[in-house]
Tab-separated table of C-alpha atoms in Angstrom:
chain	number	residue	atom	x	y	z
A	1	GLY	CA	6.403	88.298	38.723
A	2	GLU	CA	10.444	87.859	37.593
A	3	ASP	CA	11.833	91.327	36.776
A	4	VAL	CA	15.648	92.855	36.868
A	5	GLU	CA	16.409	96.350	36.270
A	6	GLN	CA	19.248	98.522	35.521
A	7	SER	CA	19.733	101.903	34.290
A	8	LEU	CA	21.443	101.347	30.697
A	9	PHE	CA	24.414	103.908	30.609
A	10	LEU	CA	27.375	104.928	33.081
A	11	SER	CA	30.266	107.196	31.919
A	12	VAL	CA	33.474	107.587	34.121
A	13	ARG	CA	36.895	108.969	34.129
A	14	GLU	CA	39.671	106.482	34.061
A	15	GLY	CA	40.821	106.311	37.742
A	16	ASP	CA	37.405	106.651	39.179
A	17	SER	CA	35.329	104.135	40.762
A	18	SER	CA	32.279	102.981	38.790
A	19	VAL	CA	28.875	101.718	41.024
A	20	ILE	CA	26.484	99.853	38.644
A	21	ASN	CA	23.386	99.652	40.088
A	22	CYS	CA	20.387	96.720	39.778
A	23	THR	CA	17.197	96.177	41.320
A	24	TYR	CA	15.288	92.617	41.514
A	25	THR	CA	11.592	91.215	42.243
A	26	ASP	CA	11.825	87.591	43.353
A	27	SER	CA	12.865	87.268	46.904
A	28	SER	CA	13.604	83.793	46.776
A	29	SER	CA	16.721	83.939	44.509
A	30	THR	CA	19.398	82.025	46.082
A	31	TYR	CA	22.338	83.570	43.724
A	32	LEU	CA	22.607	87.008	42.189
A	33	TYR	CA	25.425	87.348	39.277
A	34	TRP	CA	27.586	89.765	37.318
A	35	TYR	CA	28.527	89.219	33.932
A	36	LYS	CA	30.609	91.145	31.911
A	37	GLN	CA	30.563	91.559	27.974
A	38	GLU	CA	32.785	93.179	25.620
A	39	PRO	CA	32.055	93.975	22.210
A	40	GLY	CA	31.788	90.626	20.098
A	41	ALA	CA	32.339	88.368	22.660
A	42	GLY	CA	30.492	86.154	25.166
A	43	LEU	CA	29.660	86.839	28.860
A	44	GLN	CA	32.099	86.733	31.146
A	45	LEU	CA	31.075	85.744	35.086
A	46	LEU	CA	32.778	88.668	37.081
A	47	THR	CA	31.445	87.682	40.540
A	48	TYR	CA	28.588	85.837	41.862
A	49	ILE	CA	26.809	86.624	45.387
A	50	PHE	CA	24.888	84.249	47.737
A	51	SER	CA	21.559	85.533	49.114
A	52	ASN	CA	22.427	85.403	52.793
A	53	MET	CA	25.639	87.679	52.097
A	54	ASP	CA	25.748	91.274	52.498
A	55	MET	CA	28.974	91.974	50.763
A	56	LYS	CA	31.636	90.093	48.695
A	57	GLN	CA	34.952	91.901	47.791
A	58	ASP	CA	37.166	90.668	45.112
A	59	GLN	CA	40.337	92.391	44.218
A	60	ARG	CA	38.979	95.665	42.392
A	61	LEU	CA	35.243	94.612	42.386
A	62	THR	CA	33.094	94.974	45.849
A	63	VAL	CA	29.302	93.612	45.452
A	64	LEU	CA	26.748	94.751	48.056
A	65	LEU	CA	23.581	93.185	48.410
A	66	ASN	CA	20.477	94.975	50.430
A	67	LYS	CA	17.688	92.078	50.349
A	68	LYS	CA	15.464	94.322	52.029
A	69	ASP	CA	15.192	96.613	49.364
A	70	LYS	CA	16.224	93.689	46.654
A	71	HIS	CA	18.690	96.335	45.579
A	72	LEU	CA	22.328	94.829	44.411
A	73	SER	CA	25.730	97.116	43.434
A	74	LEU	CA	28.984	96.494	41.886
A	75	ARG	CA	31.554	98.700	42.506
A	76	ILE	CA	34.752	98.837	40.485
A	77	ALA	CA	37.411	100.728	42.388
A	78	ASP	CA	40.163	102.377	40.056
A	79	THR	CA	38.452	101.663	36.869
A	80	GLN	CA	40.254	100.915	33.592
A	81	THR	CA	39.542	101.573	29.937
A	82	GLY	CA	39.659	97.902	29.696
A	83	ASP	CA	36.276	98.134	31.872
A	84	SER	CA	34.644	99.559	29.211
A	85	ALA	CA	31.586	96.781	28.310
A	86	ILE	CA	28.421	95.842	28.941
A	87	TYR	CA	27.701	94.795	32.451
A	88	PHE	CA	24.604	92.552	33.216
A	89	CYS	CA	22.846	91.586	36.372
A	90	ALA	CA	21.238	88.244	36.551
A	91	GLU	CA	19.156	86.548	39.584
A	92	SER	CA	18.750	82.573	39.623
A	93	PRO	CA	15.279	82.390	41.222
A	94	ARG	CA	14.447	79.401	43.394
A	95	SER	CA	11.074	79.471	42.656
A	96	SER	CA	11.801	78.456	39.283
A	97	ASN	CA	14.316	75.517	39.899
A	98	THR	CA	14.808	75.222	36.331
A	99	GLY	CA	18.487	76.935	35.534
A	100	LYS	CA	16.852	79.848	34.189
A	101	LEU	CA	18.552	83.189	34.548
A	102	ILE	CA	16.731	86.317	34.888
A	103	PHE	CA	19.002	89.146	33.238
A	104	GLY	CA	18.599	92.545	33.589
A	105	GLN	CA	18.816	94.875	30.034
A	106	GLY	CA	22.647	95.586	30.544
A	107	THR	CA	24.396	98.396	31.717
A	108	THR	CA	27.250	99.891	29.209
A	109	LEU	CA	30.046	101.299	30.984
A	110	GLN	CA	31.978	103.899	29.229
A	111	VAL	CA	35.549	104.811	30.561
A	112	LYS	CA	36.965	108.011	29.603
A	113	PRO	CA	40.847	108.385	29.758
B	1	ASP	CA	39.093	75.681	34.430
B	2	THR	CA	35.648	77.250	33.345
B	3	GLU	CA	36.157	77.326	29.795
B	4	VAL	CA	33.411	76.535	27.420
B	5	THR	CA	34.161	76.349	23.479
B	6	GLN	CA	31.931	77.184	20.651
B	7	THR	CA	32.514	76.597	16.885
B	8	PRO	CA	32.483	78.252	14.609
B	9	LYS	CA	33.278	81.384	15.424
B	10	HIS	CA	30.834	83.005	12.571
B	11	LEU	CA	28.402	81.725	10.087
B	12	VAL	CA	26.509	83.176	7.285
B	13	MET	CA	23.853	80.715	5.847
B	14	GLY	CA	21.107	81.145	3.369
B	15	MET	CA	17.629	80.502	4.695
B	16	THR	CA	17.599	77.252	2.495
B	17	ASN	CA	20.840	75.781	4.325
B	18	LYS	CA	21.291	73.385	7.091
B	19	LYS	CA	24.195	74.178	9.373
B	20	SER	CA	25.270	73.239	12.839
B	21	LEU	CA	26.344	75.246	15.822
B	22	LYS	CA	28.821	73.150	18.537
B	23	CYS	CA	29.448	73.278	22.048
B	24	GLU	CA	31.918	71.898	24.111
B	25	GLN	CA	32.604	71.605	27.852
B	26	HIS	CA	35.084	69.669	30.088
B	27	MET	CA	34.245	70.455	33.303
B	28	GLY	CA	32.213	68.001	34.475
B	29	HIS	CA	29.155	69.974	34.089
B	30	ARG	CA	25.692	68.494	33.865
B	31	ALA	CA	23.450	71.155	32.752
B	32	MET	CA	24.125	72.975	29.011
B	33	TYR	CA	22.220	75.857	27.644
B	34	TRP	CA	21.599	77.537	24.388
B	35	TYR	CA	20.722	81.325	24.372
B	36	LYS	CA	20.391	83.800	21.557
B	37	GLN	CA	21.140	87.408	21.762
B	38	LYS	CA	20.483	90.262	20.015
B	39	ALA	CA	22.747	93.412	19.633
B	40	LYS	CA	22.353	95.241	23.122
B	41	LYS	CA	19.847	93.026	24.479
B	42	PRO	CA	20.303	90.875	27.357
B	43	PRO	CA	20.353	86.976	26.017
B	44	GLU	CA	17.210	84.881	25.792
B	45	LEU	CA	17.174	81.409	27.003
B	46	MET	CA	16.334	78.853	24.320
B	47	PHE	CA	16.884	75.299	25.369
B	48	VAL	CA	18.444	73.738	29.036
B	49	TYR	CA	19.466	70.095	29.084
B	50	SER	CA	20.227	68.541	32.236
B	51	TYR	CA	22.042	65.227	32.177
B	52	GLU	CA	21.545	64.975	28.592
B	53	LYS	CA	17.849	65.295	28.503
B	54	LEU	CA	15.862	68.330	27.312
B	55	SER	CA	14.625	70.040	30.345
B	56	ILE	CA	13.620	73.401	29.124
B	57	ASN	CA	12.262	74.518	25.574
B	58	GLU	CA	11.553	78.056	25.610
B	59	SER	CA	8.876	77.686	23.119
B	60	VAL	CA	11.910	78.105	20.529
B	61	PRO	CA	10.772	77.214	16.732
B	62	SER	CA	11.250	74.037	15.108
B	63	ARG	CA	13.813	75.312	12.860
B	64	PHE	CA	15.974	75.024	15.922
B	65	SER	CA	16.947	71.479	17.051
B	66	PRO	CA	19.274	71.141	20.095
B	67	GLU	CA	21.074	68.042	20.603
B	68	CYS	CA	23.009	66.443	23.428
B	69	PRO	CA	24.896	63.608	22.171
B	70	ASN	CA	26.701	63.115	25.393
B	71	SER	CA	27.616	65.194	28.774
B	72	SER	CA	30.149	67.283	27.157
B	73	LEU	CA	28.489	68.448	23.899
B	74	LEU	CA	25.730	70.042	23.205
B	75	ASN	CA	24.579	70.871	19.431
B	76	LEU	CA	22.149	73.143	17.853
B	77	HIS	CA	20.694	72.346	14.180
B	78	LEU	CA	19.722	75.175	12.024
B	79	HIS	CA	17.195	74.542	9.276
B	80	ALA	CA	15.264	77.328	7.024
B	81	LEU	CA	16.306	79.974	8.932
B	82	GLN	CA	14.587	83.455	8.635
B	83	PRO	CA	16.913	86.983	8.511
B	84	GLU	CA	15.473	87.684	11.836
B	85	ASP	CA	17.234	84.765	13.260
B	86	SER	CA	20.090	86.377	12.679
B	87	ALA	CA	22.182	87.008	15.957
B	88	LEU	CA	25.176	85.844	18.482
B	89	TYR	CA	24.119	82.358	19.703
B	90	LEU	CA	25.673	81.451	23.291
B	91	CYS	CA	25.922	78.190	25.160
B	92	ALA	CA	26.646	77.669	28.738
B	93	SER	CA	27.009	75.126	31.099
B	94	SER	CA	26.599	74.450	35.109
B	95	GLN	CA	27.662	72.086	37.517
B	96	ARG	CA	23.726	71.291	37.715
B	97	LEU	CA	20.261	73.231	37.483
B	98	ALA	CA	20.113	74.238	40.970
B	99	GLY	CA	20.899	73.755	44.638
B	100	GLY	CA	24.156	73.669	46.603
B	101	PRO	CA	26.916	76.571	46.696
B	102	GLY	CA	27.612	78.028	43.280
B	103	GLY	CA	26.715	74.711	41.383
B	104	GLU	CA	24.136	76.454	39.329
B	105	THR	CA	26.774	79.136	38.207
B	106	GLN	CA	26.345	79.235	34.660
B	107	TYR	CA	29.612	80.189	32.485
B	108	PHE	CA	29.423	81.041	28.777
B	109	GLY	CA	31.131	80.482	25.728
B	110	PRO	CA	32.381	83.071	23.321
B	111	GLY	CA	29.351	82.669	21.277
B	112	THR	CA	28.629	82.211	17.501
B	113	ARG	CA	27.650	85.065	15.439
B	114	LEU	CA	25.102	83.770	12.713
B	115	LEU	CA	24.152	85.936	9.761
B	116	VAL	CA	21.193	84.343	7.717
B	117	LEU	CA	20.855	86.342	4.128
């Protein structure tokens, strides 16, 4: 079946690195996504990784993909208070071919000054 | 430009009212989506349109009626809603439903926060 799991909460100090983890079940997924949602706002696409890649880096963000373990992580370097938000991992299963995204429950990142 | 706009930003309606939510994108995307999101939960897919045709209806009650008048616009008509329908309604768009590098990547609007009294 299709399922995406994330831990619900992460607290870090400003300036530290944050690592948000996600596991997924559908090995047919072509793309895996990270979205950020600030309070009262919509979802902001942070980054995505194609399933044949192991790593993608974009400024302070590093995405690691372990296909064997179906594990995805998002590392935020030098975490700032403005990074406080809910982070959703999502997969796009090729098996459905419907455009349907499967979201995790979201990880609330709290950044302490 | 990866902007999806939604109006209104906030909406309060009674259970007997009829209202509409509007979503617009000018990125040339041919797939558009409606999601419902409750507080601290992930978005739940409601409807998918592909090339202005309804592709998916996730068993949404008929009091929600989607409409895609053209490739840039997506509406959600609301009638006789219940208090449990209060939520953030998100619109998203992608180049297409699936296939190709990043073509299925969905870009979300800011949402309409709906309160049903």
